[in-house]
Short mmCIF file of C-alpha atoms in Angstrom, two decimals:
data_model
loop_
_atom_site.label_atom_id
_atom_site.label_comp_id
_atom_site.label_asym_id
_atom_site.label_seq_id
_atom_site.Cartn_x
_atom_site.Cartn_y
_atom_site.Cartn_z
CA UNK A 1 136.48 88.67 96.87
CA UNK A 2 133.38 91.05 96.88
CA UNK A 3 130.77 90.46 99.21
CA UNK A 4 127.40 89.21 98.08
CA UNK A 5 125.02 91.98 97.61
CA UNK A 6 121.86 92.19 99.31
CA UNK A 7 118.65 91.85 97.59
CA UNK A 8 117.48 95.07 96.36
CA UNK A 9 114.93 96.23 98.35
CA UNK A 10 111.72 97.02 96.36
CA UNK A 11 107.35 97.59 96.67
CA UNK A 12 107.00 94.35 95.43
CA UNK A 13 109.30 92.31 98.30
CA UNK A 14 108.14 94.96 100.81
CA UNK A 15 104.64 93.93 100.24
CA UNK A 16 105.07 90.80 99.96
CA UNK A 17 106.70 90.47 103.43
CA UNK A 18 104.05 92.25 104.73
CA UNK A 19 101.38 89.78 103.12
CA UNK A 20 103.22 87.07 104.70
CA UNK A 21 103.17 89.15 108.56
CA UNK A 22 99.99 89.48 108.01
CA UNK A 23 98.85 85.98 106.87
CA UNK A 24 100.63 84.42 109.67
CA UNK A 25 100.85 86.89 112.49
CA UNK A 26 97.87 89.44 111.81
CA UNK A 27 97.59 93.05 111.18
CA UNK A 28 99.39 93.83 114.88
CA UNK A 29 102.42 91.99 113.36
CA UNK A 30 103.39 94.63 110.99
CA UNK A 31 105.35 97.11 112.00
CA UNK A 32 108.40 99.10 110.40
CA UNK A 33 110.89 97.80 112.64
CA UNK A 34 110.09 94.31 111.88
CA UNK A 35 109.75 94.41 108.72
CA UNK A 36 113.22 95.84 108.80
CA UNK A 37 114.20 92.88 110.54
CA UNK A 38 112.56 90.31 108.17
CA UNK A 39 113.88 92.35 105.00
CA UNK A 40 117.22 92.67 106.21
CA UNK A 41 117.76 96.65 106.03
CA UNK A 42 117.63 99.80 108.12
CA UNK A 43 114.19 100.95 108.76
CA UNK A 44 114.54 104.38 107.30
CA UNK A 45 115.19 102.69 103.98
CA UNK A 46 111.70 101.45 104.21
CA UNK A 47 110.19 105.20 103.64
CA UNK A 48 111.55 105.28 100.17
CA UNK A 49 108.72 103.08 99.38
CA UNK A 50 106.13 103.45 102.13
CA UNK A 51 105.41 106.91 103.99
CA UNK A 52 103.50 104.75 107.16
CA UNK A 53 102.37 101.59 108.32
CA UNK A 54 98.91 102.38 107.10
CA UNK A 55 100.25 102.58 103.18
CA UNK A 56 102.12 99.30 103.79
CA UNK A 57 98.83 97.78 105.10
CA UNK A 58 96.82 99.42 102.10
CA UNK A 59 99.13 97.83 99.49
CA UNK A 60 99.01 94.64 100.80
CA UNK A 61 95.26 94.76 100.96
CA UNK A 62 95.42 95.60 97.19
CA UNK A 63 98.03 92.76 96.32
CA UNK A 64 94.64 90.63 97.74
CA UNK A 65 91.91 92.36 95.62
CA UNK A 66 94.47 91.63 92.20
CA UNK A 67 94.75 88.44 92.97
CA UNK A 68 90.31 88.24 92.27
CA UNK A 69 89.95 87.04 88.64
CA UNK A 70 88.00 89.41 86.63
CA UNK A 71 88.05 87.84 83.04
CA UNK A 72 84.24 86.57 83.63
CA UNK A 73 83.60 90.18 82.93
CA UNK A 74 85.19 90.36 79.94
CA UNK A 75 84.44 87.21 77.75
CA UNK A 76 80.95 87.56 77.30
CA UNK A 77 79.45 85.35 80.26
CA UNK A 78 75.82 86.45 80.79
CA UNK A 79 75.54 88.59 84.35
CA UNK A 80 74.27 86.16 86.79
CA UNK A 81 77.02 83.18 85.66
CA UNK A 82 79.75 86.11 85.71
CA UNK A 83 78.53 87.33 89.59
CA UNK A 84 78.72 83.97 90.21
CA UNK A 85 82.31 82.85 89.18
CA UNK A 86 83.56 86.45 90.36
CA UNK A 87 81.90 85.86 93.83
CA UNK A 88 84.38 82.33 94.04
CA UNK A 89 87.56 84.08 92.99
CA UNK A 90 86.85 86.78 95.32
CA UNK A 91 86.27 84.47 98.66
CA UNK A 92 88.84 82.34 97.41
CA UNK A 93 91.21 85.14 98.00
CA UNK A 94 89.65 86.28 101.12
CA UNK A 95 90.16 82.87 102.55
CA UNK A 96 93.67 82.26 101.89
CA UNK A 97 94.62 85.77 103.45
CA UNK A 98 91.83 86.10 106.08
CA UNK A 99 93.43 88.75 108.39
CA UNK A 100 93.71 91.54 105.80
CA UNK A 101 89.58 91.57 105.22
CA UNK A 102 89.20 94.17 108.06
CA UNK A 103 91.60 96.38 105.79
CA UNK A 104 89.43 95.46 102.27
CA UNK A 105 86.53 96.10 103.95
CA UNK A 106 87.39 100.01 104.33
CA UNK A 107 86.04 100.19 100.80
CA UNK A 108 88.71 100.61 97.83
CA UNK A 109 90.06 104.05 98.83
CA UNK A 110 92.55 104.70 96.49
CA UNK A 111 93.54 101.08 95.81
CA UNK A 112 94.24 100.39 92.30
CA UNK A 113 93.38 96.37 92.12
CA UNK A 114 90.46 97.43 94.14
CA UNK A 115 89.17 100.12 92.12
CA UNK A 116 89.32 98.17 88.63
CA UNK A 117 87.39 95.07 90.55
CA UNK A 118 84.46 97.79 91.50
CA UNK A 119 84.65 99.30 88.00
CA UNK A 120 84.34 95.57 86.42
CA UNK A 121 81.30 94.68 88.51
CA UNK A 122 79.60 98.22 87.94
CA UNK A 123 80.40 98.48 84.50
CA UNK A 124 79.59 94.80 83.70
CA UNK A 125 75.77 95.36 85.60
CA UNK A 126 74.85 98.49 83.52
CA UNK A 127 75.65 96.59 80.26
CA UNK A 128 73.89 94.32 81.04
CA UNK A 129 70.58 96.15 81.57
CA UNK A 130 70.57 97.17 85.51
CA UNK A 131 69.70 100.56 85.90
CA UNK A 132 73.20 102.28 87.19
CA UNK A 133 71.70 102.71 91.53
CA UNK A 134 71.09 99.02 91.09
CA UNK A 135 74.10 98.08 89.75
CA UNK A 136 75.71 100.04 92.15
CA UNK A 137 73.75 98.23 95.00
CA UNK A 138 74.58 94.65 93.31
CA UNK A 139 78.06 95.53 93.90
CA UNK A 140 77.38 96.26 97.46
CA UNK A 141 75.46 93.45 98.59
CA UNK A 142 77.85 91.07 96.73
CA UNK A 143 80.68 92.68 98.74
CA UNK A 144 78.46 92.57 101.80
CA UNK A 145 78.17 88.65 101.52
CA UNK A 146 81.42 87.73 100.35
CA UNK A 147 83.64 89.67 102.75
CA UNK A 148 81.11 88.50 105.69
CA UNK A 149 82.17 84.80 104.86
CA UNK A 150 85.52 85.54 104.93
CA UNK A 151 85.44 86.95 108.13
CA UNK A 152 84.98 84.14 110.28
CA UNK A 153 84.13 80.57 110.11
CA UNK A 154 80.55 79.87 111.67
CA UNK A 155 81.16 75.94 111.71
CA UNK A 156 84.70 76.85 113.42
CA UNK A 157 82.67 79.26 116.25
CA UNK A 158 81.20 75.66 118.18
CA UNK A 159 83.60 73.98 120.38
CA UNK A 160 84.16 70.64 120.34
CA UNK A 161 83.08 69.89 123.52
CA UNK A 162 79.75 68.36 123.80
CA UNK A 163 79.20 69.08 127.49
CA UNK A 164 79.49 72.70 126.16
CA UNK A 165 75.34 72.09 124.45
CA UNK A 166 73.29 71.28 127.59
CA UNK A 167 69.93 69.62 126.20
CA UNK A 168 68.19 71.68 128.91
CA UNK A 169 69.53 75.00 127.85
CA UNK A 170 69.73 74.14 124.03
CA UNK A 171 67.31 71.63 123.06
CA UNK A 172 68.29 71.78 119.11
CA UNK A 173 72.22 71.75 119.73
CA UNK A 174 73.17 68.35 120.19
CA UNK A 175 75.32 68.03 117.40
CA UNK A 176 76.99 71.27 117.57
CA UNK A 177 80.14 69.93 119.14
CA UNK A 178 79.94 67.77 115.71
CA UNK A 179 80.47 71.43 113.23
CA UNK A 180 83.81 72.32 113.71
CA UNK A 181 85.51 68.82 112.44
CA UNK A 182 83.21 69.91 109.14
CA UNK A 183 84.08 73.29 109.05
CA UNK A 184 85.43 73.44 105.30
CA UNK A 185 82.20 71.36 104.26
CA UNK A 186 79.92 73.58 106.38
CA UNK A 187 80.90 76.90 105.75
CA UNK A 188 81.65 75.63 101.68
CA UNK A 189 78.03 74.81 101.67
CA UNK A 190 76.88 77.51 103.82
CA UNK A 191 78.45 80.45 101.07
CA UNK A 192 77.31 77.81 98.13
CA UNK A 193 73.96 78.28 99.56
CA UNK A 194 73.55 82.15 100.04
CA UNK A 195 75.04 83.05 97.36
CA UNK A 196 72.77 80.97 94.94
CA UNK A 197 69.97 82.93 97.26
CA UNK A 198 71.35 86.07 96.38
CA UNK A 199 71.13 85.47 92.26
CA UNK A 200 68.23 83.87 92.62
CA UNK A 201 66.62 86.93 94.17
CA UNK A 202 68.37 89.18 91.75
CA UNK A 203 67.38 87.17 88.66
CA UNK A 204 63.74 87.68 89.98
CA UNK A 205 64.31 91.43 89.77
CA UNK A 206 66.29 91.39 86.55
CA UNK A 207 63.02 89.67 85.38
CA UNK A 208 60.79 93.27 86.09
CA UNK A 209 63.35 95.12 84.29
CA UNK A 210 62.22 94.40 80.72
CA UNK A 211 58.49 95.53 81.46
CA UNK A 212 59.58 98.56 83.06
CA UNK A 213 61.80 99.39 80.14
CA UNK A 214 59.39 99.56 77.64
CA UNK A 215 56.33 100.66 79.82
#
């Protein structure tokens, strides 16, 4: 009877193993040798796909940045409703793969998801009117926020311990030890609330643009 064959080792399970590392383990996690190990082959069979760690880590990131929707771009949604629904995809990817955002926030490199997500936003601003350094700059700042919020929780940075928020040393932290059993409701409202800051300023700008234009 012929043994069962392996799985044949491709980008797609390499990465994919890798995501998972990474999403449970962190960045440290991933290494050649183990993902060997988890994959079930020799680790020179790896560099048929991947030269070094650093290209493993650098697909991943981009399996991340194609998971962002980008169809709000492309069905006619007026700017500020499109930055909006883009910004939610994005974190909503960020925040079920956390650890990788150190990687993403390199800047797209050579990435191909990531690339096509800056060329969306970019090409989606200068149709709609923003001069192209301003577009450019939308896409920054928007990056800028979103990837911040991913980072880290700020409800989830306040122990639990109210001991911890001395009235005499913090007069205006008594319910701190409170945050961090809200933390989805907190930092949810929190990004909710920056973010409508953020289009609010830029529709404010987007208002001067028509004067200038014809002055």
């Amino acid at each position: 009877m012929a043994r069962p064959r392996k799985p044949l080792l491709s980008t797609d399970r390499i990465v994919s193993t890798a995501r998972a590392l990474v999403d449970a383990e962190g960045l440290a996690a991933v290494s050649t040798r183990r993902l060997a190990a988890e994959l079930g082959v020799s680790g020179p069979s790896l560099y048929n796909h991947f030269r070094t760690k650093d290209e493993i880590l650098e697909a991943v990131a981009d399996s991340v940045s194609a998971q962002v929707d980008l169809s709000m771009f492309e069905d006619g949604r007026q700017w500020r409703t499109a930055l909006r629904d883009w910004a939610v995809s994005y974190r909503a990817a960020l925040r079920d793969h956390p650890n990788i955002v150190p990687v993403l926030a390199r800047g797209p490199g050579r990435r191909p998801a990531a690339l096509r997500l800056a060329d969306a936003v970019y090409g989606a601003m200068v149709d709609a009117g923003w001069l192209p350094a301003q577009a450019t700059s939308i896409g920054a700042l928007m990056r800028y926020f979103i990837m911040g919020s991913a980072l880290g929780s700020f409800a989830g940075g306040f122990v639990d311990d109210q001991s911890a928020y001395d009235p005499a040393d913090y007069p205006h932290l008594g319910q701190a030890h409170l945050l961090a059993d809200q933390q989805e409701k907190i930092d949810e409202r929190a990004f909710e609330t920056g973010l409508t800051a953020l289009l609010d300023g830029l529709a404010q700008q987007y208002a001067r643009l028509a004067p200038e234009s014809e002055s």
